[in-house]
Amino acid sequence: MSIEESTVPQRSVTIIGQGYVGLPLAQAAVRAGWLVHGLDVTVSLVEALNGGMSHIDDLSDDEISEMLDLGYCATVNPAVICNSDVVVMCVPTPLGEAGSPDLGAVKAASRTVGENISEGTTVILESTTYPGTTDGVVQLIIESASGLEAGEDFHLAYSPERIDPGSQKYGIKNTPKLVGGVNDAATQAGVAFYGDFVDDPVAMSGTREAETAKLLENTFRHVNIALVNEMAKFCNELNIDIWEVIRGASTKPFGFMRFTPGPGVGGHCIPIDPNYLSFEVRKQLGYPFRFVELAQEINNSMPHYVVDRVATLLNAHRKPLNGSEILLLGVTYKADIADQRESPARDVADLLQAKGAIVRFHDPMVDTWNLDSGPIPREEDLDRAVREVDAVVLLQAHKTYQLDHIASRATVMLDTRGVAPLPAQRL
Ligand SMILES: NC(=O)c1ccc[n+]([C@@H]2O[C@H](COP(=O)([O-])OP(=O)(O)OC[C@H]3O[C@@H](n4cnc5c(N)ncnc54)[C@H](O)[C@@H]3O)[C@@H](O)[C@H]2O)c1
């Protein structure tokens, strides 16, 4: 080691919240040579991480062990913030009562930062939230708890997470990262941090533009999914194959982006995040964000539509939904990951049960599946179950499913993803 190398202190970052967003960020930073403190309030999670165990799909246990070897440590002790050059907040932003934003975790994390921050630190919020959170909520809490001033004594910026869980193509490194600070110096400090492990950090003019850009991205998907969902419904009535329509339209090399219908929207970004924007628009300006509200109405209707279609298919076999055995295939919100958050499969199962159907499920990624009504029985023998039940509903097309095999054995099969061959019926 050269003299220069030995005298340069290792830069350290505290990442608050070690979930789907914070943990991959911790991996990227530690691999880039940062000393990483993974701060979380969940003791069992911190213990598991320090024991080399991962709790998210995108990171294996081996990768957690590699992180620990490189200088990562999970902790519940907020004192690690005092000696950190950078602090990044990746805490949850769920919906509260009546669909309003719940900033409880963001406020709690901001207080923790304020009580422990040193002068010169760069603080970045990554949680998805409504415009004005960084400079209107986070900044005030940190300033009042620390006595320091943003823009003078510490840098403050917003940088939305764009993680695509399960993606083999896009990760932290090759996904451009927006950074908008409370002033230019804060933006540049954020860009410098991410520049260590992101190919293309993008400076934004301010925190509110960066916050709103994230919400535009999510709302764009929400609205376009709703568009094809609504078209799927009337195309079925008109006896037009929506999947063929989409295949045709997708050949246009410009001005069209392919979205596909489905049983509803799941995960965090689509069902929840656009509410942050519509709620704030209504609160501040007094009028609705009509696109979001319409998209919500259409996307939320899809589980009902799936159940109606199953009932119609069974009817053709002279069977009622009441008493029929229905096998749901794939209950996660996205293919090939284990994440069940906000999965529309829950609504489909609830609605089927409410109509008297006997519901079972199969999912190679999910061992137990609990609804409010209780656990749903898991089928171990897929082949036998497909032959036994009255109807099979493909909700998530995990790549391990041999769909031609399943479609040829099922009495009735509804394919909500447009990937199974005949005789399966598509949405
Ligand atoms: N998961 C995604 O695909 C995704 C994508 C883009 C953006 N986001 C956004 O990123 C943010 C984080 O989401 P996530 O999916 O990583 O959540 P998560 O639930 O997976 O993880 C959040 C972690 O934060 C911890 N936590 C909560 N309050 C805390 C506090 N006060 N101090 C320390 N730790 C605390 C929790 O224990 C949990 O481990 C959300 O705003 C979300 O909208 C998520």
PDB file of C-alpha atoms and ligand atoms in Angstrom, residues 15-24 39-43 45 49 55-56 58 75 89-94 104-110 112 125-129 158 160-165 214 218 267-269 272-273 276 333 339 341, ligand 1:
ATOM      1  CA  ILE A  15     -28.048   3.861   4.706  1.00  0.00           C
ATOM      2  CA  ILE A  16     -31.234   4.083   6.770  1.00  0.00           C
ATOM      3  CA  GLY A  17     -33.680   1.284   5.945  1.00  0.00           C
ATOM      4  CA  GLN A  18     -32.265  -2.054   4.792  1.00  0.00           C
ATOM      5  CA  GLY A  19     -35.133  -3.225   2.599  1.00  0.00           C
ATOM      6  CA  TYR A  20     -35.639  -3.714  -1.131  1.00  0.00           C
ATOM      7  CA  VAL A  21     -34.072  -0.307  -1.847  1.00  0.00           C
ATOM      8  CA  GLY A  22     -31.532   0.220   0.943  1.00  0.00           C
ATOM      9  CA  LEU A  23     -29.846  -3.177   0.786  1.00  0.00           C
ATOM     10  CA  PRO A  24     -28.913  -3.188  -2.942  1.00  0.00           C
ATOM     11  CA  LEU A  39     -29.099   1.267   9.871  1.00  0.00           C
ATOM     12  CA  ASP A  40     -32.510  -0.260  10.532  1.00  0.00           C
ATOM     13  CA  VAL A  41     -35.025  -0.338  13.386  1.00  0.00           C
ATOM     14  CA  THR A  42     -35.838  -4.037  12.986  1.00  0.00           C
ATOM     15  CA  VAL A  43     -33.511  -5.937  15.317  1.00  0.00           C
ATOM     16  CA  LEU A  45     -33.385  -8.059  10.340  1.00  0.00           C
ATOM     17  CA  LEU A  49     -27.934  -9.491   7.841  1.00  0.00           C
ATOM     18  CA  HIS A  55     -34.312 -11.235   3.025  1.00  0.00           C
ATOM     19  CA  ILE A  56     -34.787  -9.883  -0.508  1.00  0.00           C
ATOM     20  CA  ASP A  58     -32.206  -9.552  -5.545  1.00  0.00           C
ATOM     21  CA  THR A  75     -26.838  -1.901  12.972  1.00  0.00           C
ATOM     22  CA  MET A  89     -32.792   7.460   3.772  1.00  0.00           C
ATOM     23  CA  CYS A  90     -34.567   4.461   2.183  1.00  0.00           C
ATOM     24  CA  VAL A  91     -37.469   4.022   4.575  1.00  0.00           C
ATOM     25  CA  PRO A  92     -41.033   3.007   3.650  1.00  0.00           C
ATOM     26  CA  THR A  93     -43.674   5.476   2.487  1.00  0.00           C
ATOM     27  CA  PRO A  94     -46.963   3.564   2.698  1.00  0.00           C
ATOM     28  CA  GLY A 104     -44.131   8.416   9.706  1.00  0.00           C
ATOM     29  CA  ALA A 105     -40.947   6.518   8.820  1.00  0.00           C
ATOM     30  CA  VAL A 106     -39.488   9.450   6.844  1.00  0.00           C
ATOM     31  CA  LYS A 107     -40.107  11.800   9.772  1.00  0.00           C
ATOM     32  CA  ALA A 108     -38.675   9.326  12.296  1.00  0.00           C
ATOM     33  CA  ALA A 109     -35.571   8.775  10.149  1.00  0.00           C
ATOM     34  CA  SER A 110     -35.166  12.547   9.701  1.00  0.00           C
ATOM     35  CA  THR A 112     -32.633  10.284  13.857  1.00  0.00           C
ATOM     36  CA  LEU A 125     -33.763  11.063   0.701  1.00  0.00           C
ATOM     37  CA  GLU A 126     -34.565   8.154  -1.653  1.00  0.00           C
ATOM     38  CA  SER A 127     -38.044   7.177  -0.426  1.00  0.00           C
ATOM     39  CA  THR A 128     -40.785   7.820  -2.976  1.00  0.00           C
ATOM     40  CA  THR A 129     -42.884  10.743  -1.791  1.00  0.00           C
ATOM     41  CA  TYR A 158     -33.515  13.987  -3.133  1.00  0.00           C
ATOM     42  CA  PRO A 160     -35.528   8.706  -6.376  1.00  0.00           C
ATOM     43  CA  GLU A 161     -34.917   4.982  -6.425  1.00  0.00           C
ATOM     44  CA  ARG A 162     -35.629   3.271  -9.752  1.00  0.00           C
ATOM     45  CA  ILE A 163     -34.966  -0.300  -8.735  1.00  0.00           C
ATOM     46  CA  ASP A 164     -36.642  -2.969 -10.881  1.00  0.00           C
ATOM     47  CA  PRO A 165     -36.836  -6.041  -8.607  1.00  0.00           C
ATOM     48  CA  LYS A 214     -40.320   9.797  -9.942  1.00  0.00           C
ATOM     49  CA  ASN A 218     -44.854   5.657 -11.909  1.00  0.00           C
ATOM     50  CA  GLY A 267     -45.924  -3.931  -5.781  1.00  0.00           C
ATOM     51  CA  HIS A 268     -45.317  -0.482  -4.350  1.00  0.00           C
ATOM     52  CA  CYS A 269     -44.643   1.798  -7.285  1.00  0.00           C
ATOM     53  CA  ILE A 272     -49.368   3.287  -4.040  1.00  0.00           C
ATOM     54  CA  ASP A 273     -46.994   5.969  -5.295  1.00  0.00           C
ATOM     55  CA  TYR A 276     -48.937  10.538  -3.150  1.00  0.00           C
ATOM     56  CA  TYR A 333     -46.952  -9.217  -7.802  1.00  0.00           C
ATOM     57  CA  ASP A 339     -42.532 -10.362  -3.289  1.00  0.00           C
ATOM     58  CA  ARG A 341     -46.760  -6.789  -1.665  1.00  0.00           C
TER      59      ARG A 341
HETATM   60  N1  LIG B   1     -39.249  -1.869  -3.517  1.00  0.00           N
HETATM   61  C1  LIG B   1     -39.199  -1.223  -4.650  1.00  0.00           C
HETATM   62  O1  LIG B   1     -39.211  -1.834  -5.722  1.00  0.00           O
HETATM   63  C2  LIG B   1     -39.093   0.298  -4.692  1.00  0.00           C
HETATM   64  C3  LIG B   1     -38.762   0.904  -5.905  1.00  0.00           C
HETATM   65  C4  LIG B   1     -38.627   2.293  -5.968  1.00  0.00           C
HETATM   66  C5  LIG B   1     -38.847   3.047  -4.815  1.00  0.00           C
HETATM   67  N2  LIG B   1     -39.182   2.444  -3.628  1.00  0.00           N
HETATM   68  C6  LIG B   1     -39.359   3.317  -2.454  1.00  0.00           C
HETATM   69  O2  LIG B   1     -38.260   3.181  -1.575  1.00  0.00           O
HETATM   70  C7  LIG B   1     -38.698   3.328  -0.210  1.00  0.00           C
HETATM   71  C8  LIG B   1     -38.294   2.104   0.585  1.00  0.00           C
HETATM   72  O3  LIG B   1     -38.964   0.968   0.041  1.00  0.00           O
HETATM   73  P1  LIG B   1     -38.497  -0.509   0.303  1.00  0.00           P
HETATM   74  O4  LIG B   1     -39.224  -1.328  -0.713  1.00  0.00           O
HETATM   75  O5  LIG B   1     -37.009  -0.613   0.389  1.00  0.00           O
HETATM   76  O6  LIG B   1     -39.123  -0.754   1.772  1.00  0.00           O
HETATM   77  P2  LIG B   1     -38.882  -2.017   2.713  1.00  0.00           P
HETATM   78  O7  LIG B   1     -40.118  -2.138   3.525  1.00  0.00           O
HETATM   79  O8  LIG B   1     -38.379  -3.167   1.936  1.00  0.00           O
HETATM   80  O9  LIG B   1     -37.679  -1.574   3.679  1.00  0.00           O
HETATM   81  C9  LIG B   1     -37.733  -0.484   4.503  1.00  0.00           C
HETATM   82  C10 LIG B   1     -36.858  -0.741   5.728  1.00  0.00           C
HETATM   83  O10 LIG B   1     -36.841   0.460   6.499  1.00  0.00           O
HETATM   84  C11 LIG B   1     -36.840   0.113   7.874  1.00  0.00           C
HETATM   85  N3  LIG B   1     -37.282   1.267   8.636  1.00  0.00           N
HETATM   86  C12 LIG B   1     -38.530   1.753   8.798  1.00  0.00           C
HETATM   87  N4  LIG B   1     -38.515   2.862   9.558  1.00  0.00           N
HETATM   88  C13 LIG B   1     -37.224   3.097   9.885  1.00  0.00           C
HETATM   89  C14 LIG B   1     -36.555   4.101  10.640  1.00  0.00           C
HETATM   90  N5  LIG B   1     -37.229   5.109  11.201  1.00  0.00           N
HETATM   91  N6  LIG B   1     -35.227   4.009  10.794  1.00  0.00           N
HETATM   92  C15 LIG B   1     -34.541   2.984  10.241  1.00  0.00           C
HETATM   93  N7  LIG B   1     -35.106   2.024   9.480  1.00  0.00           N
HETATM   94  C16 LIG B   1     -36.437   2.076   9.300  1.00  0.00           C
HETATM   95  C17 LIG B   1     -37.742  -1.108   7.936  1.00  0.00           C
HETATM   96  O11 LIG B   1     -37.462  -1.879   9.103  1.00  0.00           O
HETATM   97  C18 LIG B   1     -37.389  -1.842   6.650  1.00  0.00           C
HETATM   98  O12 LIG B   1     -36.359  -2.800   6.849  1.00  0.00           O
HETATM   99  C19 LIG B   1     -40.207   3.544  -0.284  1.00  0.00           C
HETATM  100  O13 LIG B   1     -40.452   4.927  -0.270  1.00  0.00           O
HETATM  101  C20 LIG B   1     -40.574   2.980  -1.637  1.00  0.00           C
HETATM  102  O14 LIG B   1     -41.714   3.617  -2.162  1.00  0.00           O
HETATM  103  C21 LIG B   1     -39.295   1.077  -3.547  1.00  0.00           C
END
